[in-house]
């Protein structure tokens, strides 16, 4: 079967009535998650994993996995759409990738052009989503075919690169990111060893024999961590929202936005493919590029439409691009895709080169649903901009109990264990203190998800080579990945050190 045949089958799966409902629910919740400052796509996706597990309980395993991932992916790219709303109307980014949008979006809103800014953000996001989906369709099969030729040594080195990439770009300190990554890898070793059958770090607790559950950790660190942060750090709420007059942009604004949307979509897609780069980096780069090539750079920061169109297109394109290494190589490119990977593995679906061969319904059903989801998002965001603006004003006294209830009931419904609830609360407290002290949480989750796979591939490679570690350095692809891993970790440290030396010389 060709790619087109698989895609048509994917659309057949995506057009099942309950999958359409899941896609709609995902993008609607995702938009709301993006609109509410502080929650973010990682927390939103983590929070909904137990909910999807309960909702899809009566379906056959393959269909349940397809429906669940359709909803969770909808939350992911829907949050990218919604993040622009608070940036433009309140000068408060809904999540980190929308920070750049505040520079010109809020200025446009102050000048009475809030409707135009929101519409251009929605149009740019839609175009970027379609561009990345076409690229995903074209690249999925060729990349999977190449990846099938990977041996255990290549997989081990590739996963190390994925971990190093996310760790190297997460947070302000590489050291703190690496500490969190290693913590995640250590947590992944808890439980009965699959090869030897020996219990590791269980301390004779039967509850720990199955290992630390990814779901409990993710929901605790992200969702409950954010709740504790909101409760303990009372911030003064500025509820003054810019007025929305004309929703549709003018012909001149559309013409001005066309170039930035196209360039932002392409740049964002290629940055999204890189493990660890993410939507935030893509939005910053696209904004800088537009400012560099602009005939009048002085208008940026004062309400330039290109300053909204480019970063909003780039962050959506990056979120689509991050799905490529996840689906084809089994390497999550960001914290959110690491959570999506964990969700797939809960349904015994292993992302990677064999995903398109072993589970075509899941892979192509997801891709087809993303087409449908992007159309739904455009239809939602254009006419309902004023409705989503009202969500911003949801009092935290109503929002916090809802998040706590979903977290506790959701985790208990899946795990049916009081110990998991205690771990959930402990992770919530830990998540708050980690974020307060600038320790990034995404590398810990990534380490927890990839840890068992790294260990298994390392063992398989050493079994093939009779314990000879040179297998990782004698294979060209494996050694290439290891060199890239070392460079990814060392270059930021060397650049930081060089920067300090320059400062010392200047001061001296």
Tab-separated table of C-alpha atoms in Angstrom:
chain	number	residue	atom	x	y	z
A	1	UNK	CA	0.000	0.000	0.000
A	2	UNK	CA	1.149	3.510	-0.852
A	3	UNK	CA	1.180	6.599	1.343
A	4	UNK	CA	-2.054	7.896	-0.217
A	5	UNK	CA	-3.875	4.619	0.545
A	6	UNK	CA	-2.711	4.728	4.162
A	7	UNK	CA	-3.784	8.381	4.417
A	8	UNK	CA	-7.263	7.532	3.069
A	9	UNK	CA	-7.522	4.769	5.683
A	10	UNK	CA	-6.441	7.328	8.278
A	11	UNK	CA	-9.277	9.644	7.212
A	12	UNK	CA	-11.737	6.744	7.460
A	13	UNK	CA	-10.602	6.255	11.062
A	14	UNK	CA	-10.597	10.006	11.833
A	15	UNK	CA	-14.130	10.444	10.426
A	16	UNK	CA	-15.654	7.894	12.835
A	17	UNK	CA	-18.178	9.935	14.825
A	18	UNK	CA	-16.518	9.474	18.222
A	19	UNK	CA	-13.061	10.353	16.808
A	20	UNK	CA	-14.508	13.593	15.396
A	21	UNK	CA	-15.864	14.312	18.896
A	22	UNK	CA	-12.453	13.511	20.434
A	23	UNK	CA	-10.710	15.826	17.937
A	24	UNK	CA	-13.207	18.610	18.654
A	25	UNK	CA	-12.917	18.136	22.434
A	26	UNK	CA	-9.115	18.127	22.161
A	27	UNK	CA	-8.802	21.365	20.185
A	28	UNK	CA	-11.474	23.084	22.300
A	29	UNK	CA	-9.769	22.111	25.588
A	30	UNK	CA	-6.373	22.910	24.040
A	31	UNK	CA	-7.498	26.419	23.107
A	32	UNK	CA	-8.804	26.946	26.647
A	33	UNK	CA	-5.509	25.593	28.072
A	34	UNK	CA	-3.573	28.036	25.880
A	35	UNK	CA	-5.834	30.917	26.906
A	36	UNK	CA	-5.473	30.290	30.659
A	37	UNK	CA	-2.080	31.707	31.703
A	38	UNK	CA	0.213	29.266	33.495
A	39	UNK	CA	-1.334	25.897	32.613
A	40	UNK	CA	0.461	25.272	29.282
A	41	UNK	CA	0.265	22.306	26.866
A	42	UNK	CA	2.432	19.975	28.998
A	43	UNK	CA	0.174	20.333	32.046
A	44	UNK	CA	-2.965	20.122	29.881
A	45	UNK	CA	-1.907	16.914	28.119
A	46	UNK	CA	-0.662	15.289	31.353
A	47	UNK	CA	-3.921	16.168	33.119
A	48	UNK	CA	-6.081	14.595	30.391
A	49	UNK	CA	-4.225	11.262	30.014
A	50	UNK	CA	-6.222	9.542	32.808
A	51	UNK	CA	-9.440	11.116	31.483
A	52	UNK	CA	-8.860	9.661	27.991
A	53	UNK	CA	-8.023	6.262	29.532
A	54	UNK	CA	-11.449	6.245	31.221
A	55	UNK	CA	-13.297	7.542	28.130
A	56	UNK	CA	-11.818	4.956	25.748
A	57	UNK	CA	-12.106	2.010	28.147
A	58	UNK	CA	-14.866	0.238	26.180
A	59	UNK	CA	-13.112	0.377	22.771
A	60	UNK	CA	-10.784	-2.274	21.271
A	61	UNK	CA	-7.089	-1.565	22.156
A	62	UNK	CA	-6.084	-0.168	18.721
A	63	UNK	CA	-9.147	2.083	18.471
A	64	UNK	CA	-8.755	3.215	22.092
A	65	UNK	CA	-5.134	4.257	21.429
A	66	UNK	CA	-6.150	6.114	18.236
A	67	UNK	CA	-8.976	8.007	19.954
A	68	UNK	CA	-6.841	8.890	22.979
A	69	UNK	CA	-3.903	10.211	20.944
A	70	UNK	CA	-6.288	12.195	18.688
A	71	UNK	CA	-7.661	14.004	21.760
A	72	UNK	CA	-4.257	14.552	23.401
A	73	UNK	CA	-2.615	15.800	20.188
A	74	UNK	CA	-5.600	18.142	19.734
A	75	UNK	CA	-4.862	19.623	23.175
A	76	UNK	CA	-1.188	20.036	22.165
A	77	UNK	CA	-1.628	22.010	18.953
A	78	UNK	CA	-4.842	23.655	20.214
A	79	UNK	CA	-2.858	25.179	23.104
A	80	UNK	CA	-0.518	26.754	20.548
A	81	UNK	CA	-3.514	28.513	18.996
A	82	UNK	CA	-4.945	29.650	22.336
A	83	UNK	CA	-1.670	30.977	23.736
A	84	UNK	CA	-1.859	34.045	21.504
A	85	UNK	CA	-5.156	35.276	23.019
A	86	UNK	CA	-3.754	36.344	26.401
A	87	UNK	CA	-0.536	37.609	24.775
A	88	UNK	CA	-2.518	39.994	22.579
A	89	UNK	CA	-5.329	41.001	24.960
A	90	UNK	CA	-3.565	41.012	28.348
A	91	UNK	CA	0.152	41.229	27.513
A	92	UNK	CA	0.428	37.900	29.416
A	93	UNK	CA	1.651	34.838	27.456
A	94	UNK	CA	-0.591	31.778	27.827
A	95	UNK	CA	2.559	29.654	27.496
A	96	UNK	CA	6.255	30.214	26.758
A	97	UNK	CA	6.020	29.988	22.953
A	98	UNK	CA	3.648	32.986	22.936
A	99	UNK	CA	6.066	35.324	24.737
A	100	UNK	CA	7.241	36.932	21.483
A	101	UNK	CA	3.649	37.588	20.380
A	102	UNK	CA	3.212	40.043	23.282
A	103	UNK	CA	5.791	42.436	21.761
A	104	UNK	CA	3.585	43.526	18.853
A	105	UNK	CA	0.273	41.802	19.608
A	106	UNK	CA	-0.450	43.837	22.733
A	107	UNK	CA	0.586	47.063	20.984
A	108	UNK	CA	-1.888	46.256	18.194
A	109	UNK	CA	-4.602	45.646	20.814
A	110	UNK	CA	-3.849	49.001	22.483
A	111	UNK	CA	-4.210	50.666	19.076
A	112	UNK	CA	-7.693	49.133	18.627
A	113	UNK	CA	-6.517	46.315	16.308
A	114	UNK	CA	-6.984	43.384	18.722
A	115	UNK	CA	-9.403	41.612	16.359
A	116	UNK	CA	-6.952	41.829	13.439
A	117	UNK	CA	-4.079	40.526	15.582
A	118	UNK	CA	-6.120	37.556	16.869
A	119	UNK	CA	-7.387	36.712	13.367
A	120	UNK	CA	-3.914	36.863	11.820
A	121	UNK	CA	-2.611	34.636	14.640
A	122	UNK	CA	-5.386	32.100	13.868
A	123	UNK	CA	-4.827	32.236	10.075
A	124	UNK	CA	-1.032	31.910	10.509
A	125	UNK	CA	-1.472	28.984	12.878
A	126	UNK	CA	-3.847	27.251	10.449
A	127	UNK	CA	-1.504	27.685	7.469
A	128	UNK	CA	1.493	26.470	9.534
A	129	UNK	CA	-0.500	23.431	10.685
A	130	UNK	CA	-1.363	22.434	7.100
A	131	UNK	CA	2.244	22.950	5.882
A	132	UNK	CA	3.665	20.737	8.641
A	133	UNK	CA	1.060	18.038	8.056
A	134	UNK	CA	1.916	17.847	4.350
A	135	UNK	CA	5.601	17.585	5.282
A	136	UNK	CA	4.768	14.918	7.886
A	137	UNK	CA	2.928	12.852	5.251
A	138	UNK	CA	5.839	13.143	2.798
A	139	UNK	CA	8.593	12.413	5.334
A	140	UNK	CA	6.951	9.818	7.603
A	141	UNK	CA	7.455	6.725	5.433
A	142	UNK	CA	11.002	7.541	4.140
A	143	UNK	CA	12.246	8.323	7.673
A	144	UNK	CA	10.633	5.157	9.046
A	145	UNK	CA	12.292	3.089	6.284
A	146	UNK	CA	15.708	4.501	7.213
A	147	UNK	CA	15.091	4.045	10.944
A	148	UNK	CA	14.124	0.361	10.506
A	149	UNK	CA	17.776	-0.267	9.539
A	150	UNK	CA	18.913	1.017	12.963
A	151	UNK	CA	20.379	-1.564	15.325
A	152	UNK	CA	20.384	-1.456	19.154
A	153	UNK	CA	23.653	0.542	19.184
A	154	UNK	CA	22.194	3.222	16.872
A	155	UNK	CA	19.002	3.412	18.941
A	156	UNK	CA	20.936	3.759	22.185
A	157	UNK	CA	23.027	6.625	20.760
A	158	UNK	CA	19.988	8.306	19.153
A	159	UNK	CA	18.084	8.253	22.447
A	160	UNK	CA	21.072	9.724	24.249
A	161	UNK	CA	21.051	12.527	21.651
A	162	UNK	CA	17.323	13.101	22.256
A	163	UNK	CA	17.854	13.353	26.012
A	164	UNK	CA	20.899	15.629	25.625
A	165	UNK	CA	19.040	17.891	23.189
A	166	UNK	CA	16.066	18.444	25.493
A	167	UNK	CA	18.352	18.784	28.540
A	168	UNK	CA	20.676	21.212	26.772
A	169	UNK	CA	17.883	23.615	25.859
A	170	UNK	CA	15.556	23.249	28.868
A	171	UNK	CA	15.762	25.976	31.493
A	172	UNK	CA	18.441	28.547	32.242
A	173	UNK	CA	21.037	26.108	33.604
A	174	UNK	CA	22.375	23.105	31.690
A	175	UNK	CA	23.596	21.627	35.000
A	176	UNK	CA	20.103	21.743	36.548
A	177	UNK	CA	18.605	20.245	33.381
A	178	UNK	CA	21.117	17.376	33.461
A	179	UNK	CA	20.391	16.763	37.177
A	180	UNK	CA	16.689	16.445	36.317
A	181	UNK	CA	17.423	14.140	33.370
A	182	UNK	CA	19.545	11.804	35.506
A	183	UNK	CA	16.835	11.840	38.213
A	184	UNK	CA	14.319	10.707	35.578
A	185	UNK	CA	16.682	7.949	34.394
A	186	UNK	CA	17.196	6.779	37.995
A	187	UNK	CA	13.426	6.688	38.638
A	188	UNK	CA	13.069	4.561	35.487
A	189	UNK	CA	15.257	1.823	37.067
A	190	UNK	CA	12.805	1.244	39.966
A	191	UNK	CA	10.906	-2.056	39.714
A	192	UNK	CA	11.537	-5.644	38.664
A	193	UNK	CA	14.232	-5.892	35.991
A	194	UNK	CA	12.767	-7.337	32.752
A	195	UNK	CA	15.905	-9.331	31.928
A	196	UNK	CA	17.156	-10.709	35.251
A	197	UNK	CA	13.901	-10.613	37.255
A	198	UNK	CA	15.700	-8.907	40.165
A	199	UNK	CA	13.792	-6.268	42.153
A	200	UNK	CA	15.661	-2.944	42.017
A	201	UNK	CA	15.170	-0.092	44.533
A	202	UNK	CA	11.777	-1.479	45.628
A	203	UNK	CA	12.674	-1.737	49.375
A	204	UNK	CA	10.317	-4.756	49.583
A	205	UNK	CA	7.252	-2.638	48.714
A	206	UNK	CA	5.051	-4.751	46.379
A	207	UNK	CA	3.600	-1.474	45.035
A	208	UNK	CA	7.001	-0.577	43.516
A	209	UNK	CA	7.521	-3.919	41.697
A	210	UNK	CA	5.847	-2.554	38.545
A	211	UNK	CA	7.977	0.586	38.681
A	212	UNK	CA	7.110	4.263	39.070
A	213	UNK	CA	4.109	5.025	36.863
A	214	UNK	CA	4.716	7.760	34.278
A	215	UNK	CA	1.120	9.016	34.514
A	216	UNK	CA	1.312	9.755	38.263
A	217	UNK	CA	4.629	11.601	37.923
A	218	UNK	CA	3.507	13.686	34.910
A	219	UNK	CA	0.143	14.746	36.377
A	220	UNK	CA	1.715	15.490	39.770
A	221	UNK	CA	4.681	17.513	38.550
A	222	UNK	CA	2.855	19.517	35.891
A	223	UNK	CA	-0.816	19.876	36.857
A	224	UNK	CA	-0.660	19.791	40.685
A	225	UNK	CA	2.685	21.619	40.679
A	226	UNK	CA	0.988	24.507	38.864
A	227	UNK	CA	-1.901	24.399	41.369
A	228	UNK	CA	0.466	24.703	44.363
A	229	UNK	CA	2.273	27.542	42.600
A	230	UNK	CA	-1.021	29.415	42.102
A	231	UNK	CA	-2.092	28.869	45.721
A	232	UNK	CA	1.231	29.732	47.368
A	233	UNK	CA	2.246	32.619	45.114
A	234	UNK	CA	-0.686	35.003	45.135
A	235	UNK	CA	-0.239	37.308	42.181
A	236	UNK	CA	-2.186	40.486	41.632
A	237	UNK	CA	-4.524	39.864	38.758
A	238	UNK	CA	-4.771	42.515	36.100
A	239	UNK	CA	-8.143	41.847	34.479
A	240	UNK	CA	-8.146	44.821	32.129
A	241	UNK	CA	-8.678	43.276	28.681
A	242	UNK	CA	-8.263	45.125	25.389
A	243	UNK	CA	-11.514	45.606	23.469
A	244	UNK	CA	-12.129	43.562	20.322
A	245	UNK	CA	-13.753	45.567	17.532
A	246	UNK	CA	-13.347	44.229	13.980
A	247	UNK	CA	-12.612	40.501	13.970
A	248	UNK	CA	-11.541	40.235	10.312
A	249	UNK	CA	-8.200	41.752	9.214
A	250	UNK	CA	-8.038	44.235	6.300
A	251	UNK	CA	-6.721	43.287	2.817
A	252	UNK	CA	-3.570	45.296	3.513
A	253	UNK	CA	-2.949	43.414	6.767
A	254	UNK	CA	-3.470	40.072	5.012
A	255	UNK	CA	-1.001	41.109	2.301
A	256	UNK	CA	1.571	42.203	4.906
A	257	UNK	CA	1.158	38.922	6.789
A	258	UNK	CA	1.457	36.504	3.840
A	259	UNK	CA	5.296	36.527	3.685
A	260	UNK	CA	5.887	36.298	7.454
A	261	UNK	CA	3.332	33.442	7.743
A	262	UNK	CA	5.030	31.432	4.957
A	263	UNK	CA	8.565	32.046	6.283
A	264	UNK	CA	7.545	31.406	9.904
A	265	UNK	CA	5.842	28.123	8.927
A	266	UNK	CA	8.913	26.759	7.118
A	267	UNK	CA	11.419	27.931	9.737
A	268	UNK	CA	9.252	26.641	12.593
A	269	UNK	CA	8.842	23.242	10.952
A	270	UNK	CA	12.596	22.681	10.533
A	271	UNK	CA	13.324	23.894	14.081
A	272	UNK	CA	10.519	21.644	15.393
A	273	UNK	CA	12.157	18.547	13.861
A	274	UNK	CA	15.315	19.159	15.933
A	275	UNK	CA	15.019	17.340	19.276
A	276	UNK	CA	14.853	19.833	22.118
A	277	UNK	CA	14.524	22.995	20.029
A	278	UNK	CA	10.770	23.440	20.509
A	279	UNK	CA	8.157	26.057	19.721
A	280	UNK	CA	9.627	28.788	21.958
A	281	UNK	CA	12.933	28.827	20.075
A	282	UNK	CA	11.092	28.751	16.734
A	283	UNK	CA	8.960	31.799	17.628
A	284	UNK	CA	12.024	33.785	18.745
A	285	UNK	CA	14.013	32.928	15.610
A	286	UNK	CA	11.132	33.784	13.261
A	287	UNK	CA	10.606	37.167	14.964
A	288	UNK	CA	14.333	37.996	14.721
A	289	UNK	CA	14.381	36.940	11.039
A	290	UNK	CA	11.379	39.142	10.168
A	291	UNK	CA	12.947	42.099	11.942
A	292	UNK	CA	16.235	41.562	10.053
A	293	UNK	CA	14.659	41.383	6.593
A	294	UNK	CA	12.064	44.125	7.205
A	295	UNK	CA	12.406	47.398	5.235
A	296	UNK	CA	11.401	49.259	8.409
A	297	UNK	CA	12.647	47.370	11.522
A	298	UNK	CA	11.704	50.313	13.776
A	299	UNK	CA	7.980	49.429	13.530
A	300	UNK	CA	8.595	46.129	15.376
A	301	UNK	CA	7.549	46.428	19.000
A	302	UNK	CA	5.054	49.146	18.086
A	303	UNK	CA	2.300	47.006	16.586
A	304	UNK	CA	3.767	45.417	13.423
A	305	UNK	CA	1.445	42.728	12.029
A	306	UNK	CA	4.510	40.670	10.966
A	307	UNK	CA	5.520	40.546	14.641
A	308	UNK	CA	2.345	38.537	15.329
A	309	UNK	CA	2.088	36.523	12.088
A	310	UNK	CA	5.643	35.117	12.058
A	311	UNK	CA	6.017	33.829	15.656
A	312	UNK	CA	2.464	32.441	15.801
A	313	UNK	CA	3.029	30.536	12.531
A	314	UNK	CA	6.436	29.336	13.716
A	315	UNK	CA	5.293	27.980	17.084
A	316	UNK	CA	2.462	25.978	15.474
A	317	UNK	CA	4.755	24.672	12.748
A	318	UNK	CA	7.280	23.625	15.409
A	319	UNK	CA	4.645	21.691	17.356
A	320	UNK	CA	3.767	19.792	14.142
A	321	UNK	CA	7.445	19.291	13.284
A	322	UNK	CA	8.095	17.792	16.740
A	323	UNK	CA	5.655	14.983	15.871
A	324	UNK	CA	8.006	13.699	13.124
A	325	UNK	CA	10.866	12.426	15.346
A	326	UNK	CA	8.270	11.151	17.840
A	327	UNK	CA	6.313	9.055	15.320
A	328	UNK	CA	9.142	7.962	13.004
A	329	UNK	CA	12.117	7.543	15.362
A	330	UNK	CA	10.463	7.207	18.772
A	331	UNK	CA	12.383	10.254	20.025
A	332	UNK	CA	10.293	12.995	21.662
A	333	UNK	CA	11.464	16.438	20.545
A	334	UNK	CA	9.944	18.335	23.480
A	335	UNK	CA	8.438	17.899	26.936
A	336	UNK	CA	4.896	17.674	25.548
A	337	UNK	CA	5.816	15.050	22.939
A	338	UNK	CA	7.540	13.066	25.724
A	339	UNK	CA	4.194	13.014	27.557
A	340	UNK	CA	2.409	11.994	24.314
A	341	UNK	CA	4.961	9.200	23.911
A	342	UNK	CA	4.261	8.014	27.448
A	343	UNK	CA	0.529	8.058	26.685
A	344	UNK	CA	1.038	5.861	23.582
A	345	UNK	CA	3.167	3.421	25.570
A	346	UNK	CA	0.353	3.140	28.148
A	347	UNK	CA	-1.698	1.630	25.299
A	348	UNK	CA	1.199	-0.723	24.359
A	349	UNK	CA	1.903	1.314	21.219
A	350	UNK	CA	5.640	1.827	20.690
A	351	UNK	CA	6.399	5.025	18.689
A	352	UNK	CA	9.243	4.588	16.213
A	353	UNK	CA	10.047	3.115	12.816
A	354	UNK	CA	7.689	0.151	13.200
A	355	UNK	CA	4.725	2.314	14.227
A	356	UNK	CA	3.632	2.844	10.598
A	357	UNK	CA	3.997	-0.894	9.889
A	358	UNK	CA	2.532	-2.391	13.082
A	359	UNK	CA	-0.065	0.272	13.954
A	360	UNK	CA	-1.001	2.140	10.736
A	361	UNK	CA	-4.476	2.929	12.112
A	362	UNK	CA	-2.982	4.858	15.035
A	363	UNK	CA	-0.294	6.685	13.004
A	364	UNK	CA	-2.380	7.659	9.973
A	365	UNK	CA	-5.539	8.200	12.019
A	366	UNK	CA	-3.628	10.787	14.065
A	367	UNK	CA	-2.237	12.536	10.960
A	368	UNK	CA	-5.687	12.678	9.322
A	369	UNK	CA	-7.274	13.958	12.553
A	370	UNK	CA	-4.732	16.800	12.660
A	371	UNK	CA	-6.067	18.034	9.297
A	372	UNK	CA	-9.606	17.976	10.699
A	373	UNK	CA	-8.444	19.529	13.982
A	374	UNK	CA	-6.750	22.466	12.228
A	375	UNK	CA	-9.938	23.250	10.280
A	376	UNK	CA	-11.926	23.041	13.541
A	377	UNK	CA	-9.466	25.401	15.223
A	378	UNK	CA	-9.779	28.002	12.475
A	379	UNK	CA	-13.585	27.717	12.646
A	380	UNK	CA	-13.468	28.061	16.454
A	381	UNK	CA	-10.906	30.818	16.768
A	382	UNK	CA	-12.209	33.249	14.148
A	383	UNK	CA	-15.863	33.669	15.232
A	384	UNK	CA	-15.444	32.747	18.915
A	385	UNK	CA	-12.538	35.056	19.740
A	386	UNK	CA	-14.698	37.102	22.139
A	387	UNK	CA	-15.900	33.930	23.910
A	388	UNK	CA	-12.330	32.693	24.488
A	389	UNK	CA	-11.409	36.168	25.737
A	390	UNK	CA	-13.988	35.666	28.510
A	391	UNK	CA	-12.253	32.421	29.627
A	392	UNK	CA	-9.287	34.551	30.717
A	393	UNK	CA	-11.476	36.018	33.452
A	394	UNK	CA	-12.262	32.602	35.028
A	395	UNK	CA	-11.622	33.069	38.778
A	396	UNK	CA	-8.839	30.869	40.123
A	397	UNK	CA	-11.043	29.836	43.072
A	398	UNK	CA	-13.167	27.832	40.554
A	399	UNK	CA	-10.312	26.671	38.325
A	400	UNK	CA	-8.046	25.191	41.036
A	401	UNK	CA	-10.605	22.738	42.548
A	402	UNK	CA	-11.485	21.469	39.041
A	403	UNK	CA	-7.808	20.721	38.255
A	404	UNK	CA	-7.282	19.003	41.638
A	405	UNK	CA	-10.433	16.867	41.190
A	406	UNK	CA	-9.488	15.779	37.632
A	407	UNK	CA	-5.930	14.947	38.776
A	408	UNK	CA	-6.939	12.828	41.780
A	409	UNK	CA	-9.936	11.028	40.247
A	410	UNK	CA	-8.116	10.539	36.939
A	411	UNK	CA	-5.001	8.943	38.445
A	412	UNK	CA	-7.035	6.754	40.829
A	413	UNK	CA	-9.302	5.577	37.978
A	414	UNK	CA	-6.274	4.308	36.033
A	415	UNK	CA	-3.988	3.115	38.849
A	416	UNK	CA	-6.566	2.135	41.539
A	417	UNK	CA	-3.928	2.625	44.236
A	418	UNK	CA	-3.842	4.892	47.293
A	419	UNK	CA	-0.027	4.832	47.124
A	420	UNK	CA	-0.222	6.456	43.677
A	421	UNK	CA	-2.396	9.231	45.132
A	422	UNK	CA	0.208	9.878	47.853
A	423	UNK	CA	2.932	9.920	45.184
A	424	UNK	CA	0.758	12.285	43.119
A	425	UNK	CA	0.524	14.787	46.008
A	426	UNK	CA	4.259	14.452	46.748
A	427	UNK	CA	5.054	15.133	43.066
A	428	UNK	CA	2.773	18.182	43.165
A	429	UNK	CA	4.742	19.677	46.068
A	430	UNK	CA	8.031	18.663	44.430
A	431	UNK	CA	6.907	20.201	41.107
A	432	UNK	CA	6.264	23.530	42.833
A	433	UNK	CA	9.684	23.650	44.537
A	434	UNK	CA	11.469	22.552	41.356
A	435	UNK	CA	9.854	25.261	39.196
A	436	UNK	CA	10.388	27.859	41.963
A	437	UNK	CA	14.128	27.098	41.912
A	438	UNK	CA	14.368	26.974	38.084
A	439	UNK	CA	14.768	23.207	37.793
A	440	UNK	CA	13.116	22.205	34.472
A	441	UNK	CA	10.589	19.372	34.818
A	442	UNK	CA	10.440	18.231	31.157
A	443	UNK	CA	13.901	16.502	31.221
A	444	UNK	CA	12.819	14.420	34.262
A	445	UNK	CA	9.724	13.164	32.423
A	446	UNK	CA	11.810	12.513	29.302
A	447	UNK	CA	14.339	10.506	31.340
A	448	UNK	CA	11.520	8.474	32.912
A	449	UNK	CA	10.006	7.679	29.478
A	450	UNK	CA	13.256	6.948	27.620
A	451	UNK	CA	15.131	5.282	30.508
A	452	UNK	CA	13.861	1.703	29.993
A	453	UNK	CA	14.363	1.972	26.213
A	454	UNK	CA	17.948	3.233	26.628
A	455	UNK	CA	18.736	0.410	29.055
A	456	UNK	CA	17.152	-2.294	26.862
A	457	UNK	CA	18.965	-1.151	23.703
A	458	UNK	CA	22.274	-0.881	25.550
A	459	UNK	CA	21.872	-4.441	26.862
A	460	UNK	CA	20.905	-5.774	23.418
A	461	UNK	CA	23.921	-4.095	21.826
A	462	UNK	CA	26.293	-5.497	24.468
A	463	UNK	CA	24.752	-8.973	24.086
A	464	UNK	CA	25.451	-8.837	20.319
A	465	UNK	CA	29.067	-7.711	20.912
A	466	UNK	CA	29.696	-10.110	23.869
A	467	UNK	CA	30.147	-7.193	26.271
A	468	UNK	CA	32.441	-5.167	23.989
A	469	UNK	CA	31.615	-1.439	24.347
A	470	UNK	CA	33.392	-0.630	21.072
A	471	UNK	CA	30.127	-1.537	19.252
A	472	UNK	CA	28.865	1.976	20.030
A	473	UNK	CA	31.967	3.560	18.442
A	474	UNK	CA	32.571	1.195	15.533
A	475	UNK	CA	29.231	1.813	13.791
A	476	UNK	CA	29.225	5.083	11.763
A	477	UNK	CA	25.670	6.190	12.662
A	478	UNK	CA	26.071	5.355	16.331
A	479	UNK	CA	29.337	7.267	16.703
A	480	UNK	CA	27.840	10.220	14.763
A	481	UNK	CA	24.951	10.416	17.246
A	482	UNK	CA	27.370	10.196	20.188
A	483	UNK	CA	29.514	13.041	18.784
A	484	UNK	CA	26.386	15.172	18.280
A	485	UNK	CA	25.329	14.368	21.869
A	486	UNK	CA	28.703	15.536	23.222
A	487	UNK	CA	28.613	18.722	21.122
A	488	UNK	CA	25.020	19.475	22.172
A	489	UNK	CA	26.044	19.363	25.825
A	490	UNK	CA	29.471	21.014	25.553
A	491	UNK	CA	28.794	23.934	23.166
A	492	UNK	CA	26.341	25.817	25.499
A	493	UNK	CA	28.787	25.372	28.432
A	494	UNK	CA	31.770	26.611	26.364
A	495	UNK	CA	29.784	29.561	24.994
A	496	UNK	CA	28.678	30.530	28.505
A	497	UNK	CA	32.285	30.289	29.757
A	498	UNK	CA	33.539	32.314	26.807
A	499	UNK	CA	30.869	34.958	27.499
A	500	UNK	CA	32.046	35.240	31.130
A	501	UNK	CA	35.684	35.573	29.989
A	502	UNK	CA	34.698	38.390	27.614
A	503	UNK	CA	32.871	40.198	30.441
A	504	UNK	CA	35.924	39.838	32.742
A	505	UNK	CA	38.237	41.203	30.016
A	506	UNK	CA	35.945	44.152	29.319
A	507	UNK	CA	35.658	44.986	33.033
A	508	UNK	CA	39.400	44.504	33.510
